[in-house]
Amino acid sequence: MISAHLTIDPHFVVGPINRRLFGSFVEHLGRCVYDGIYEPGHPDADEHGFRRDVIELVRELGVSTIRYPGGNFVSGYRWEDGVGPRDERPRRLDLAWHSTETNQVGLDEFALWLDKVGSELMYAVNLGTRGVQEALDVLEYANIRSGTELSDQRVANGVEEPYDIRMWCLGNEMDGPWQLGHGTPREYGRLAVKTARAMRQVDPSLELVVCGSSSAQMPLFGEWERVVLEETYDEVDYISCHAYYEPVGGDYGSFLASAVNMDRFIESVVATADHVKAIRGSEKTIDISFDEWNVWYHSRYAEVDRITDVNEWPVAPRLLEDSYSVVDAVVFGNLLISLIRHADRVTAASLAQLVNVIAPIMTEPGGPAWRQTTFFPFALTSRLARGVTLELKLDCPSYTTERHGEASVVDAVATHDDSTGATAVFLVNRSLDEEVELVIDTSILGDVSIGSAQSLHDDDMHAANTLDAPDRVRLRPNDSARLADGELHITLPPVSWTAVTLG
Ligand code: AHR
């Protein structure tokens, strides 16, 4: 048994939690859109072809902003292919995923679906094969009321009101050699700043996200951010971070400490952005949009899923359909802890992705939809993490990992909502075999009671929810939680994620 101690004090605030931290991502990739959110032949499809069961699950998940339409896909995408009469829309090669894009879902359909799930649109423009003009065109189509060719086209397509999209991504992962149009940081920075300036001539109040590195392991990491921000600093609001984690060679100790890597990643990008701020003597601060994060068995994609045959361009193939286990969900919940811990600078984030593709929600064509293990920490955190992030004092033993150095056995973050008086604590026990007896000093909170205490844990850390056993893994009450003399005592099982609320 490991002992740990945590002190919470609502006076020590990191920063407000922006609801956009609980965003997600829908890409035209595999079965995310087609046979995912959209399946007109499904018995539960609505009049627009959207699956009602998926809409219900997305609402339950509690996602705020949804990034669309890619991802790698966007760097070859012609947005205008996806608007207007459906039977006139072209079928195109999607080079990013070696698939056929039918364009049966485009901006208008996706925006309609967003209304149904109650989320905000975050739109990515193509800076891979396209540039300033096409970004202006889609902005005109989406955000101008009427009276110009493209805005009138939207109205003619049945959408009277402009979408007023606030957040725009200036391309995707432009540092990656796999990306169509990938270039040097200087080349991308120039294109991004020209695009940003032009878009701001339409609407100076847009919130613009410039591409940071595709991961902290990229060869130009740090340098890429510096150069890109030197070019774009005055014109953008966010720099993006992307990170995916998977266990390597059965090293679960390192895998469970993935959030240590995410913490460092965020802090390095903040340091780089602030370095550029200092050099420029700027008053403005650039925030992070962590607009792709998840557990992703990326090596499986490279070895099993990837399509390369020049004659094979399937529609909606099964790609990146990772099945998530309990240990994956614990790491995932810990990544959310890392994002919330940095709420002062990470003010937007997108779980990549939403349905079928490295997703918390899975569907079977003509069949059911179900929650993966990762669904639970996301949904509960999105519901409970309100108000501000608190600074914590955590005393806990650490262990040595091969990939991330020393890692604390327990990781934690706490949030406090002044308007309701509610405090929420999110915890992971990274130990593979030992329980942690955690004592939380809650004395400063006064006379509180436990609202709920729930854990995600299973004696088999590889247990997962599948088509045949969709409810195998779920959250369970953690009955060990008890309050005594200004302290909360709780036992955290090995490889577990826990959320406790105090009111
Ligand atoms: O989310 C899957 C892919 O991962 C995205 O298309 C790309 O941006 C990233 O490399």
Short mmCIF file of C-alpha atoms and ligand atoms in Angstrom, two decimals:
data_model
loop_
_atom_site.label_atom_id
_atom_site.label_comp_id
_atom_site.label_asym_id
_atom_site.label_seq_id
_atom_site.Cartn_x
_atom_site.Cartn_y
_atom_site.Cartn_z
CA MET A 1 0.00 0.00 0.00
CA ILE A 2 1.32 3.44 -1.02
CA SER A 3 0.42 6.55 0.99
CA ALA A 4 -0.09 9.97 -0.54
CA HIS A 5 -1.26 13.34 0.72
CA LEU A 6 -2.94 16.18 -1.13
CA THR A 7 -3.80 19.70 0.02
CA ILE A 8 -6.52 21.75 -1.64
CA ASP A 9 -6.95 25.47 -1.14
CA PRO A 10 -9.45 27.40 -3.30
CA HIS A 11 -7.45 30.60 -2.77
CA PHE A 12 -4.67 29.36 -5.04
CA VAL A 13 -5.99 29.59 -8.56
CA VAL A 14 -4.23 28.58 -11.78
CA GLY A 15 -6.88 30.06 -14.06
CA PRO A 16 -10.43 29.80 -15.34
CA ILE A 17 -11.41 26.64 -17.19
CA ASN A 18 -12.55 27.45 -20.69
CA ARG A 19 -15.37 25.15 -21.86
CA ARG A 20 -13.48 24.81 -25.12
CA LEU A 21 -11.07 22.50 -23.28
CA PHE A 22 -13.73 19.84 -23.78
CA GLY A 23 -13.74 19.98 -27.54
CA SER A 24 -13.43 17.14 -30.01
CA PHE A 25 -12.57 16.54 -33.64
CA VAL A 26 -14.43 15.08 -36.62
CA GLU A 27 -12.34 14.37 -39.70
CA HIS A 28 -13.34 12.93 -43.05
CA LEU A 29 -11.36 9.82 -42.22
CA GLY A 30 -12.41 6.18 -42.22
CA ARG A 31 -15.87 5.80 -40.67
CA CYS A 32 -15.91 8.95 -38.58
CA VAL A 33 -18.35 10.85 -40.82
CA TYR A 34 -19.73 8.17 -43.17
CA ASP A 35 -21.12 5.17 -41.24
CA GLY A 36 -20.32 7.11 -38.08
CA ILE A 37 -22.30 10.28 -37.52
CA TYR A 38 -24.02 9.92 -40.92
CA GLU A 39 -25.67 6.69 -42.05
CA PRO A 40 -28.89 7.44 -43.96
CA GLY A 41 -29.86 3.75 -44.20
CA HIS A 42 -29.61 3.13 -40.47
CA PRO A 43 -32.91 2.30 -38.69
CA ASP A 44 -32.22 5.08 -36.18
CA ALA A 45 -31.26 7.75 -38.76
CA ASP A 46 -33.17 11.03 -38.69
CA GLU A 47 -34.61 12.82 -41.72
CA HIS A 48 -31.13 14.17 -42.56
CA GLY A 49 -29.39 10.80 -42.40
CA PHE A 50 -27.76 11.38 -39.01
CA ARG A 51 -27.79 8.56 -36.48
CA ARG A 52 -29.92 9.54 -33.48
CA ASP A 53 -28.12 7.11 -31.18
CA VAL A 54 -24.80 8.80 -32.00
CA ILE A 55 -26.28 12.26 -31.45
CA GLU A 56 -27.46 11.13 -28.00
CA LEU A 57 -24.02 9.79 -27.09
CA VAL A 58 -22.24 12.92 -28.30
CA ARG A 59 -24.54 15.02 -26.14
CA GLU A 60 -23.89 12.75 -23.17
CA LEU A 61 -20.15 13.05 -23.76
CA GLY A 62 -20.42 16.82 -23.32
CA VAL A 63 -18.21 18.11 -26.14
CA SER A 64 -17.99 21.86 -26.57
CA THR A 65 -16.19 22.81 -29.79
CA ILE A 66 -15.71 20.35 -32.67
CA ARG A 67 -12.83 20.77 -35.10
CA TYR A 68 -13.67 19.91 -38.73
CA PRO A 69 -13.05 18.67 -41.50
CA GLY A 70 -9.45 17.56 -40.74
CA GLY A 71 -6.74 16.69 -39.90
CA ASN A 72 -4.56 15.49 -42.72
CA PHE A 73 -7.66 15.34 -44.90
CA VAL A 74 -8.06 19.11 -44.96
CA SER A 75 -4.72 19.66 -46.70
CA GLY A 76 -6.16 18.32 -49.97
CA TYR A 77 -9.78 19.33 -49.45
CA ARG A 78 -11.84 21.62 -51.69
CA TRP A 79 -14.56 22.90 -49.37
CA GLU A 80 -16.84 23.87 -52.27
CA ASP A 81 -17.10 20.20 -53.32
CA GLY A 82 -19.16 19.65 -50.18
CA VAL A 83 -21.87 22.28 -50.71
CA GLY A 84 -24.84 22.53 -53.07
CA PRO A 85 -27.01 19.78 -54.57
CA ARG A 86 -25.75 16.43 -53.34
CA ASP A 87 -26.15 14.59 -56.62
CA GLU A 88 -23.83 17.10 -58.31
CA ARG A 89 -21.03 16.79 -55.78
CA PRO A 90 -17.82 15.22 -57.12
CA ARG A 91 -16.16 12.10 -55.80
CA ARG A 92 -12.51 12.84 -55.12
CA LEU A 93 -9.33 11.06 -54.17
CA ASP A 94 -8.47 11.67 -50.53
CA LEU A 95 -4.69 11.37 -50.59
CA ALA A 96 -4.29 11.66 -46.82
CA TRP A 97 -6.13 8.41 -46.11
CA HIS A 98 -6.04 6.77 -49.56
CA SER A 99 -9.83 6.77 -49.73
CA THR A 100 -12.64 8.12 -51.92
CA GLU A 101 -14.40 11.22 -50.60
CA THR A 102 -18.01 11.23 -51.78
CA ASN A 103 -18.72 14.74 -50.45
CA GLN A 104 -22.19 13.73 -49.30
CA VAL A 105 -21.44 15.55 -46.06
CA GLY A 106 -19.92 19.03 -46.20
CA LEU A 107 -19.99 22.27 -44.27
CA ASP A 108 -23.79 22.74 -44.33
CA GLU A 109 -24.60 19.19 -43.27
CA PHE A 110 -21.95 19.24 -40.57
CA ALA A 111 -23.19 22.55 -39.19
CA LEU A 112 -26.71 21.12 -39.11
CA TRP A 113 -25.45 18.09 -37.19
CA LEU A 114 -23.63 20.40 -34.75
CA ASP A 115 -26.94 22.10 -33.94
CA LYS A 116 -28.35 18.71 -33.07
CA VAL A 117 -25.48 17.83 -30.72
CA GLY A 118 -25.22 21.36 -29.30
CA SER A 119 -21.55 21.98 -30.13
CA GLU A 120 -19.61 24.85 -31.69
CA LEU A 121 -17.83 24.59 -35.05
CA MET A 122 -14.06 25.10 -35.27
CA TYR A 123 -13.15 25.11 -38.95
CA ALA A 124 -9.79 24.23 -40.50
CA VAL A 125 -8.80 25.75 -43.85
CA ASN A 126 -6.61 24.04 -46.41
CA LEU A 127 -3.13 25.57 -46.44
CA GLY A 128 -1.63 22.42 -48.00
CA THR A 129 -2.74 22.54 -51.62
CA ARG A 130 -4.54 25.88 -51.31
CA GLY A 131 -4.07 29.32 -49.80
CA VAL A 132 -5.37 32.80 -49.06
CA GLN A 133 -8.14 32.95 -51.66
CA GLU A 134 -9.77 29.66 -50.75
CA ALA A 135 -9.64 30.53 -47.06
CA LEU A 136 -11.38 33.83 -47.86
CA ASP A 137 -13.94 32.01 -49.97
CA VAL A 138 -15.02 29.58 -47.28
CA LEU A 139 -15.06 32.42 -44.75
CA GLU A 140 -17.36 34.41 -47.05
CA TYR A 141 -19.61 31.39 -47.60
CA ALA A 142 -19.82 30.66 -43.88
CA ASN A 143 -19.87 34.02 -42.14
CA ILE A 144 -21.19 36.73 -44.46
CA ARG A 145 -24.92 37.26 -44.20
CA SER A 146 -25.78 37.71 -47.90
CA GLY A 147 -25.34 39.92 -50.93
CA THR A 148 -22.17 38.37 -52.36
CA GLU A 149 -21.73 35.40 -54.65
CA LEU A 150 -20.63 32.94 -52.00
CA SER A 151 -22.88 34.11 -49.18
CA ASP A 152 -25.83 34.04 -51.57
CA GLN A 153 -24.82 30.52 -52.54
CA ARG A 154 -25.17 29.47 -48.90
CA VAL A 155 -28.58 31.13 -48.74
CA ALA A 156 -29.57 29.38 -51.97
CA ASN A 157 -28.42 26.13 -50.39
CA GLY A 158 -31.04 26.68 -47.70
CA VAL A 159 -29.01 28.32 -44.92
CA GLU A 160 -30.34 31.81 -44.31
CA GLU A 161 -28.31 32.70 -41.21
CA PRO A 162 -24.50 32.89 -41.41
CA TYR A 163 -22.66 30.39 -39.21
CA ASP A 164 -20.51 33.02 -37.51
CA ILE A 165 -17.66 30.52 -37.04
CA ARG A 166 -15.31 31.99 -34.43
CA MET A 167 -12.33 29.62 -34.37
CA TRP A 168 -10.34 28.91 -37.54
CA CYS A 169 -7.30 26.64 -37.89
CA LEU A 170 -4.72 27.84 -40.40
CA GLY A 171 -4.00 24.43 -41.92
CA ASN A 172 -3.05 21.23 -40.16
CA GLU A 173 0.29 19.75 -39.04
CA MET A 174 2.25 21.67 -41.65
CA ASP A 175 5.53 20.51 -40.06
CA GLY A 176 4.83 16.88 -41.00
CA PRO A 177 6.38 15.46 -44.21
CA TRP A 178 3.20 13.34 -44.58
CA GLN A 179 1.16 16.53 -44.95
CA LEU A 180 0.24 17.74 -48.44
CA GLY A 181 2.00 21.07 -48.88
CA HIS A 182 4.35 20.61 -45.93
CA GLY A 183 7.20 23.12 -45.87
CA THR A 184 9.74 24.85 -43.69
CA PRO A 185 8.54 26.84 -40.67
CA ARG A 186 9.40 30.07 -42.50
CA GLU A 187 7.41 29.06 -45.61
CA TYR A 188 4.42 28.01 -43.54
CA GLY A 189 4.69 31.05 -41.27
CA ARG A 190 4.58 33.38 -44.29
CA LEU A 191 1.54 31.64 -45.77
CA ALA A 192 -0.22 31.55 -42.41
CA VAL A 193 0.33 35.25 -41.72
CA LYS A 194 -0.88 36.27 -45.18
CA THR A 195 -3.98 34.12 -44.73
CA ALA A 196 -4.59 35.44 -41.23
CA ARG A 197 -4.26 39.08 -42.34
CA ALA A 198 -6.66 38.52 -45.20
CA MET A 199 -9.19 36.77 -42.97
CA ARG A 200 -8.93 39.58 -40.43
CA GLN A 201 -9.73 42.07 -43.19
CA VAL A 202 -13.09 40.31 -43.35
CA ASP A 203 -13.50 40.06 -39.58
CA PRO A 204 -10.81 41.21 -37.12
CA SER A 205 -12.49 39.39 -34.26
CA LEU A 206 -11.91 35.86 -35.62
CA GLU A 207 -9.91 33.55 -33.35
CA LEU A 208 -7.06 32.07 -35.36
CA VAL A 209 -4.99 28.99 -34.60
CA VAL A 210 -1.58 28.62 -36.20
CA CYS A 211 -0.01 25.15 -36.55
CA GLY A 212 2.54 24.17 -33.96
CA SER A 213 4.41 20.87 -34.09
CA SER A 214 2.66 17.58 -34.79
CA SER A 215 4.30 16.21 -31.65
CA ALA A 216 7.06 17.06 -29.22
CA GLN A 217 9.15 14.37 -30.94
CA MET A 218 9.28 16.18 -34.29
CA PRO A 219 12.84 17.09 -35.34
CA LEU A 220 12.05 20.81 -35.51
CA PHE A 221 10.03 20.93 -32.28
CA GLY A 222 10.65 24.27 -30.53
CA GLU A 223 12.32 25.78 -33.56
CA TRP A 224 9.12 25.33 -35.58
CA GLU A 225 7.06 27.18 -32.95
CA ARG A 226 9.63 29.98 -32.66
CA VAL A 227 9.86 30.69 -36.38
CA VAL A 228 6.15 30.31 -37.06
CA LEU A 229 5.29 32.67 -34.20
CA GLU A 230 7.93 35.18 -35.31
CA GLU A 231 6.02 35.41 -38.58
CA THR A 232 2.48 35.29 -37.21
CA TYR A 233 2.53 36.56 -33.61
CA ASP A 234 0.43 39.69 -34.10
CA GLU A 235 -2.16 37.98 -36.28
CA VAL A 236 -2.99 34.78 -34.39
CA ASP A 237 -4.48 33.89 -31.02
CA TYR A 238 -3.45 30.28 -30.51
CA ILE A 239 -0.68 27.90 -31.43
CA SER A 240 -1.69 24.26 -31.76
CA CYS A 241 -0.23 21.21 -30.02
CA HIS A 242 -0.90 17.61 -31.06
CA ALA A 243 0.06 14.51 -29.04
CA TYR A 244 -0.83 10.84 -29.17
CA TYR A 245 0.39 8.14 -26.82
CA GLU A 246 0.61 4.34 -26.96
CA PRO A 247 2.42 1.69 -24.93
CA VAL A 248 5.72 0.75 -26.52
CA GLY A 249 7.03 -2.82 -26.19
CA GLY A 250 4.78 -3.58 -23.22
CA ASP A 251 6.27 -0.74 -21.13
CA TYR A 252 3.11 0.18 -19.22
CA GLY A 253 5.04 2.09 -16.56
CA SER A 254 6.03 4.68 -19.16
CA PHE A 255 2.65 4.57 -20.85
CA LEU A 256 0.89 5.37 -17.58
CA ALA A 257 3.18 8.39 -17.20
CA SER A 258 2.28 9.83 -20.63
CA ALA A 259 0.85 12.95 -18.98
CA VAL A 260 4.35 13.80 -17.72
CA ASN A 261 5.30 14.14 -21.36
CA MET A 262 2.18 16.18 -22.10
CA ASP A 263 2.97 18.54 -19.19
CA ARG A 264 6.47 19.14 -20.56
CA PHE A 265 5.17 19.59 -24.07
CA ILE A 266 2.72 22.29 -22.96
CA GLU A 267 5.29 24.04 -20.80
CA SER A 268 7.85 24.06 -23.65
CA VAL A 269 5.39 25.58 -26.10
CA VAL A 270 4.33 28.19 -23.53
CA ALA A 271 8.02 29.03 -22.96
CA THR A 272 8.62 29.37 -26.70
CA ALA A 273 5.56 31.54 -27.24
CA ASP A 274 6.56 33.76 -24.32
CA HIS A 275 10.12 33.96 -25.68
CA VAL A 276 8.78 35.38 -28.94
CA LYS A 277 6.52 37.69 -26.93
CA ALA A 278 9.55 39.00 -25.01
CA ILE A 279 11.63 39.55 -28.15
CA ARG A 280 8.80 41.48 -29.75
CA GLY A 281 8.04 43.41 -26.57
CA SER A 282 4.44 42.40 -27.14
CA GLU A 283 1.61 42.86 -24.68
CA LYS A 284 -0.28 40.01 -26.24
CA THR A 285 -0.16 36.42 -24.97
CA ILE A 286 -0.59 33.43 -27.25
CA ASP A 287 -2.60 30.53 -25.83
CA ILE A 288 -2.50 26.86 -26.75
CA SER A 289 -5.16 25.05 -28.70
CA PHE A 290 -4.33 21.39 -27.95
CA ASP A 291 -6.42 20.41 -30.90
CA GLU A 292 -5.44 16.75 -31.24
CA TRP A 293 -4.81 14.53 -28.24
CA ASN A 294 -5.56 10.94 -27.36
CA VAL A 295 -4.23 7.44 -26.93
CA TRP A 296 -3.62 6.13 -30.46
CA TYR A 297 -2.14 2.75 -31.42
CA HIS A 298 -0.36 4.51 -34.22
CA SER A 299 2.01 1.62 -34.90
CA ARG A 300 -1.05 -0.52 -35.74
CA TYR A 301 -2.08 2.02 -38.38
CA ALA A 302 1.36 1.88 -39.99
CA GLU A 303 1.50 -1.93 -39.89
CA VAL A 304 -2.12 -3.02 -40.47
CA ASP A 305 -4.51 -0.28 -41.59
CA ARG A 306 -2.59 1.77 -44.09
CA ILE A 307 -3.84 1.50 -47.69
CA THR A 308 -1.25 1.98 -50.43
CA ASP A 309 -2.49 0.12 -53.54
CA VAL A 310 -2.93 2.60 -56.40
CA ASN A 311 -6.14 0.83 -57.43
CA GLU A 312 -7.68 0.80 -54.01
CA TRP A 313 -9.60 3.94 -52.93
CA PRO A 314 -12.38 2.69 -50.67
CA VAL A 315 -15.25 4.77 -49.33
CA ALA A 316 -15.25 4.97 -45.52
CA PRO A 317 -12.87 2.08 -44.85
CA ARG A 318 -12.30 0.86 -41.29
CA LEU A 319 -9.26 2.93 -40.35
CA LEU A 320 -7.79 3.75 -36.93
CA GLU A 321 -10.57 1.85 -35.15
CA ASP A 322 -8.66 1.35 -31.93
CA SER A 323 -10.41 -0.54 -29.15
CA TYR A 324 -9.65 1.11 -25.81
CA SER A 325 -8.96 -0.79 -22.62
CA VAL A 326 -9.06 0.29 -18.99
CA VAL A 327 -5.36 1.19 -18.96
CA ASP A 328 -5.89 3.31 -22.07
CA ALA A 329 -8.75 5.14 -20.35
CA VAL A 330 -6.63 5.76 -17.24
CA VAL A 331 -3.89 7.33 -19.38
CA PHE A 332 -6.56 9.25 -21.28
CA GLY A 333 -8.07 10.58 -18.03
CA ASN A 334 -4.59 11.61 -16.97
CA LEU A 335 -4.10 13.55 -20.23
CA LEU A 336 -7.27 15.46 -19.37
CA ILE A 337 -5.79 16.18 -15.93
CA SER A 338 -2.72 17.62 -17.65
CA LEU A 339 -4.85 19.86 -19.89
CA ILE A 340 -6.89 21.17 -16.95
CA ARG A 341 -3.74 21.72 -14.89
CA HIS A 342 -2.64 24.16 -17.60
CA ALA A 343 -5.99 25.91 -17.92
CA ASP A 344 -4.31 29.32 -17.73
CA ARG A 345 -2.67 28.72 -21.12
CA VAL A 346 -4.48 25.77 -22.69
CA THR A 347 -7.79 27.43 -23.46
CA ALA A 348 -8.99 25.10 -26.20
CA ALA A 349 -8.48 21.39 -26.84
CA SER A 350 -9.91 18.73 -29.14
CA LEU A 351 -10.08 15.06 -28.33
CA ALA A 352 -9.10 13.33 -31.57
CA GLN A 353 -11.46 11.97 -32.65
CA LEU A 354 -15.16 11.51 -31.90
CA VAL A 355 -16.73 8.53 -33.66
CA ASN A 356 -15.15 5.23 -34.84
CA VAL A 357 -11.73 6.75 -35.57
CA ILE A 358 -9.61 6.61 -32.36
CA ALA A 359 -12.88 7.47 -30.72
CA PRO A 360 -14.86 7.32 -27.48
CA ILE A 361 -17.96 6.31 -29.50
CA MET A 362 -18.12 3.29 -31.79
CA THR A 363 -20.84 2.27 -34.23
CA GLU A 364 -21.70 -0.76 -36.29
CA PRO A 365 -23.34 -0.13 -39.70
CA GLY A 366 -27.02 -0.96 -39.30
CA GLY A 367 -26.27 -1.92 -35.70
CA PRO A 368 -25.67 -0.38 -32.30
CA ALA A 369 -23.45 2.41 -31.01
CA TRP A 370 -21.51 2.04 -27.77
CA ARG A 371 -19.21 3.82 -25.35
CA GLN A 372 -15.52 2.95 -25.30
CA THR A 373 -13.67 3.06 -21.96
CA THR A 374 -12.34 6.53 -22.76
CA PHE A 375 -15.90 7.85 -22.96
CA PHE A 376 -16.24 7.77 -19.17
CA PRO A 377 -13.39 10.01 -18.00
CA PHE A 378 -14.19 12.53 -20.73
CA ALA A 379 -17.91 12.73 -19.99
CA LEU A 380 -17.46 12.98 -16.24
CA THR A 381 -14.62 15.50 -16.40
CA SER A 382 -16.54 17.66 -18.86
CA ARG A 383 -19.51 17.61 -16.47
CA LEU A 384 -17.62 18.23 -13.23
CA ALA A 385 -14.60 20.40 -14.07
CA ARG A 386 -16.17 23.83 -13.71
CA GLY A 387 -14.93 27.22 -12.55
CA VAL A 388 -11.19 27.44 -12.02
CA THR A 389 -8.24 25.09 -11.74
CA LEU A 390 -6.59 25.07 -8.31
CA GLU A 391 -2.92 24.79 -7.47
CA LEU A 392 -2.29 21.63 -5.46
CA LYS A 393 0.30 20.41 -3.02
CA LEU A 394 0.80 16.69 -3.63
CA ASP A 395 3.14 14.52 -1.55
CA CYS A 396 3.50 11.13 -3.13
CA PRO A 397 6.25 8.62 -3.97
CA SER A 398 7.51 8.52 -7.54
CA TYR A 399 8.75 5.74 -9.79
CA THR A 400 11.27 5.65 -12.61
CA THR A 401 10.01 5.27 -16.17
CA GLU A 402 12.10 4.40 -19.20
CA ARG A 403 10.61 7.05 -21.44
CA HIS A 404 9.62 9.95 -19.21
CA GLY A 405 12.05 9.84 -16.27
CA GLU A 406 10.64 10.17 -12.75
CA ALA A 407 6.86 10.12 -12.45
CA SER A 408 4.68 10.60 -9.40
CA VAL A 409 2.59 7.48 -8.67
CA VAL A 410 -0.49 9.64 -8.21
CA ASP A 411 -1.42 12.52 -10.42
CA ALA A 412 -4.21 14.95 -9.55
CA VAL A 413 -5.96 18.14 -10.48
CA ALA A 414 -8.74 19.99 -8.65
CA THR A 415 -11.31 22.50 -9.83
CA HIS A 416 -13.51 24.85 -7.88
CA ASP A 417 -16.70 26.56 -8.92
CA ASP A 418 -17.40 29.64 -6.81
CA SER A 419 -20.94 29.95 -8.12
CA THR A 420 -21.97 26.54 -6.71
CA GLY A 421 -19.25 26.04 -4.10
CA ALA A 422 -18.47 22.66 -5.70
CA THR A 423 -14.95 21.30 -5.74
CA ALA A 424 -13.97 18.39 -7.97
CA VAL A 425 -10.79 16.34 -7.69
CA PHE A 426 -9.56 14.13 -10.54
CA LEU A 427 -6.99 11.47 -9.68
CA VAL A 428 -5.01 8.65 -11.22
CA ASN A 429 -3.06 5.87 -9.60
CA ARG A 430 -0.33 4.90 -12.07
CA SER A 431 0.92 1.95 -10.05
CA LEU A 432 0.52 -1.36 -11.89
CA ASP A 433 0.00 -3.39 -8.74
CA GLU A 434 -0.42 -1.30 -5.62
CA GLU A 435 -3.33 0.57 -4.11
CA VAL A 436 -2.79 4.13 -2.95
CA GLU A 437 -4.24 5.34 0.33
CA LEU A 438 -4.79 9.03 -0.36
CA VAL A 439 -5.58 11.65 2.26
CA ILE A 440 -6.87 14.98 0.99
CA ASP A 441 -6.71 17.93 3.37
CA THR A 442 -10.06 19.63 2.81
CA SER A 443 -10.08 21.66 6.04
CA ILE A 444 -9.92 25.01 4.27
CA LEU A 445 -13.11 24.14 2.35
CA GLY A 446 -15.05 24.17 5.64
CA ASP A 447 -17.98 21.89 6.27
CA VAL A 448 -18.18 19.87 3.04
CA SER A 449 -19.75 16.58 2.13
CA ILE A 450 -18.93 14.07 -0.58
CA GLY A 451 -21.14 14.55 -3.63
CA SER A 452 -19.89 11.54 -5.53
CA ALA A 453 -16.78 9.39 -5.84
CA GLN A 454 -16.42 7.24 -8.92
CA SER A 455 -13.52 5.21 -10.28
CA LEU A 456 -12.64 3.56 -13.54
CA HIS A 457 -10.78 0.38 -12.72
CA ASP A 458 -10.92 -3.32 -13.53
CA ASP A 459 -8.97 -6.29 -12.25
CA ASP A 460 -8.10 -6.85 -15.90
CA MET A 461 -6.53 -3.61 -17.09
CA HIS A 462 -6.95 -4.79 -20.68
CA ALA A 463 -10.74 -5.12 -20.37
CA ALA A 464 -12.61 -3.16 -23.07
CA ASN A 465 -16.13 -2.51 -24.33
CA THR A 466 -16.86 -4.20 -27.64
CA LEU A 467 -19.76 -4.81 -30.01
CA ASP A 468 -20.43 -8.10 -28.22
CA ALA A 469 -19.85 -6.75 -24.70
CA PRO A 470 -20.63 -3.02 -24.90
CA ASP A 471 -21.04 -2.55 -21.14
CA ARG A 472 -18.14 -4.63 -19.87
CA VAL A 473 -16.35 -1.55 -18.45
CA ARG A 474 -18.04 1.36 -16.74
CA LEU A 475 -17.55 3.78 -13.86
CA ARG A 476 -18.24 2.39 -10.40
CA PRO A 477 -18.79 4.15 -7.08
CA ASN A 478 -15.61 4.29 -5.01
CA ASP A 479 -17.06 3.31 -1.64
CA SER A 480 -13.79 3.82 0.20
CA ALA A 481 -14.24 7.63 0.15
CA ARG A 482 -15.01 9.05 3.62
CA LEU A 483 -14.63 12.41 5.35
CA ALA A 484 -13.24 12.76 8.84
CA ASP A 485 -11.80 15.78 10.71
CA GLY A 486 -11.26 17.93 7.63
CA GLU A 487 -9.72 15.10 5.63
CA LEU A 488 -11.01 13.01 2.78
CA HIS A 489 -9.66 9.45 2.81
CA ILE A 490 -9.90 7.44 -0.37
CA THR A 491 -8.30 4.28 -1.73
CA LEU A 492 -7.21 4.41 -5.35
CA PRO A 493 -6.96 0.94 -6.94
CA PRO A 494 -3.91 0.20 -9.12
CA VAL A 495 -4.28 1.52 -12.70
CA SER A 496 -7.32 3.61 -11.95
CA TRP A 497 -8.89 6.99 -12.69
CA THR A 498 -11.14 8.62 -10.09
CA ALA A 499 -13.34 11.71 -9.79
CA VAL A 500 -14.56 12.98 -6.42
CA THR A 501 -16.85 15.93 -5.83
CA LEU A 502 -17.18 17.88 -2.62
CA GLY A 503 -20.05 20.26 -2.06
O1 AHR B 1 -6.27 12.21 -35.92
C1 AHR B 1 -5.64 11.46 -36.92
C2 AHR B 1 -4.57 12.26 -37.65
O2 AHR B 1 -3.52 12.51 -36.76
C3 AHR B 1 -4.94 13.62 -38.15
O3 AHR B 1 -5.53 13.59 -39.40
C4 AHR B 1 -3.63 14.32 -38.24
O4 AHR B 1 -3.74 15.70 -38.08
C5 AHR B 1 -2.78 13.65 -37.16
O5 AHR B 1 -1.56 13.26 -37.65
#
